[in-house]
C-alpha atoms as one frame of an Amber mdcrd trajectory, in Angstrom:
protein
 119.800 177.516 117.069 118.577 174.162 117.967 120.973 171.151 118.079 119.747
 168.680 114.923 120.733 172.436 113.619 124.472 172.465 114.998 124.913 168.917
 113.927 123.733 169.241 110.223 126.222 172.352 110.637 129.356 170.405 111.775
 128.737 167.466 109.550 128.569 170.040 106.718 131.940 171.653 108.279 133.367
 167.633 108.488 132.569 167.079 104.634 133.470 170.029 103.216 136.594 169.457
 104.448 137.434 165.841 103.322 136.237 166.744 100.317 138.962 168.970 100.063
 141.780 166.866 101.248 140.239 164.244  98.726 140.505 166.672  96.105 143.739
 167.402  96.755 145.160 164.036  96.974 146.387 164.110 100.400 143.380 160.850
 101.800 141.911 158.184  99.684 138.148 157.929  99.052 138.205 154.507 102.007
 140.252 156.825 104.885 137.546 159.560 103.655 134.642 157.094 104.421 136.270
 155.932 107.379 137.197 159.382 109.121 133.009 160.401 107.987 131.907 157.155
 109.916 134.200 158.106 112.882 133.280 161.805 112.904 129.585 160.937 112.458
 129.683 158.435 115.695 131.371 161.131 117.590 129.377 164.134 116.813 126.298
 162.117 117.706 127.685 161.412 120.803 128.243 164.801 122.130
């Protein structure tokens, strides 16, 4: 597996799953944006 692969992968992982706490009321749609920003910077760190 190559790493643009693992990335895509984990971003996937990262969205899924603030999709869900959006969903289910527990962040707004601005703390989602903000935690995908954050998440995206670090991942593309690594």
């Amino acid at each position: 597996m190559d790493n643009e692969a693992i990335l895509r992968y984990k971003f996937y992982l990262c969205r899924t799953f603030l999709d869900k706490l959006l969903r289910e009321n527990l962040i707004t749609e601005t703390q989602r944006k903000r935690i995908e920003t954050a998440v995206i910077k670090r991942i593309t760190e690594v």
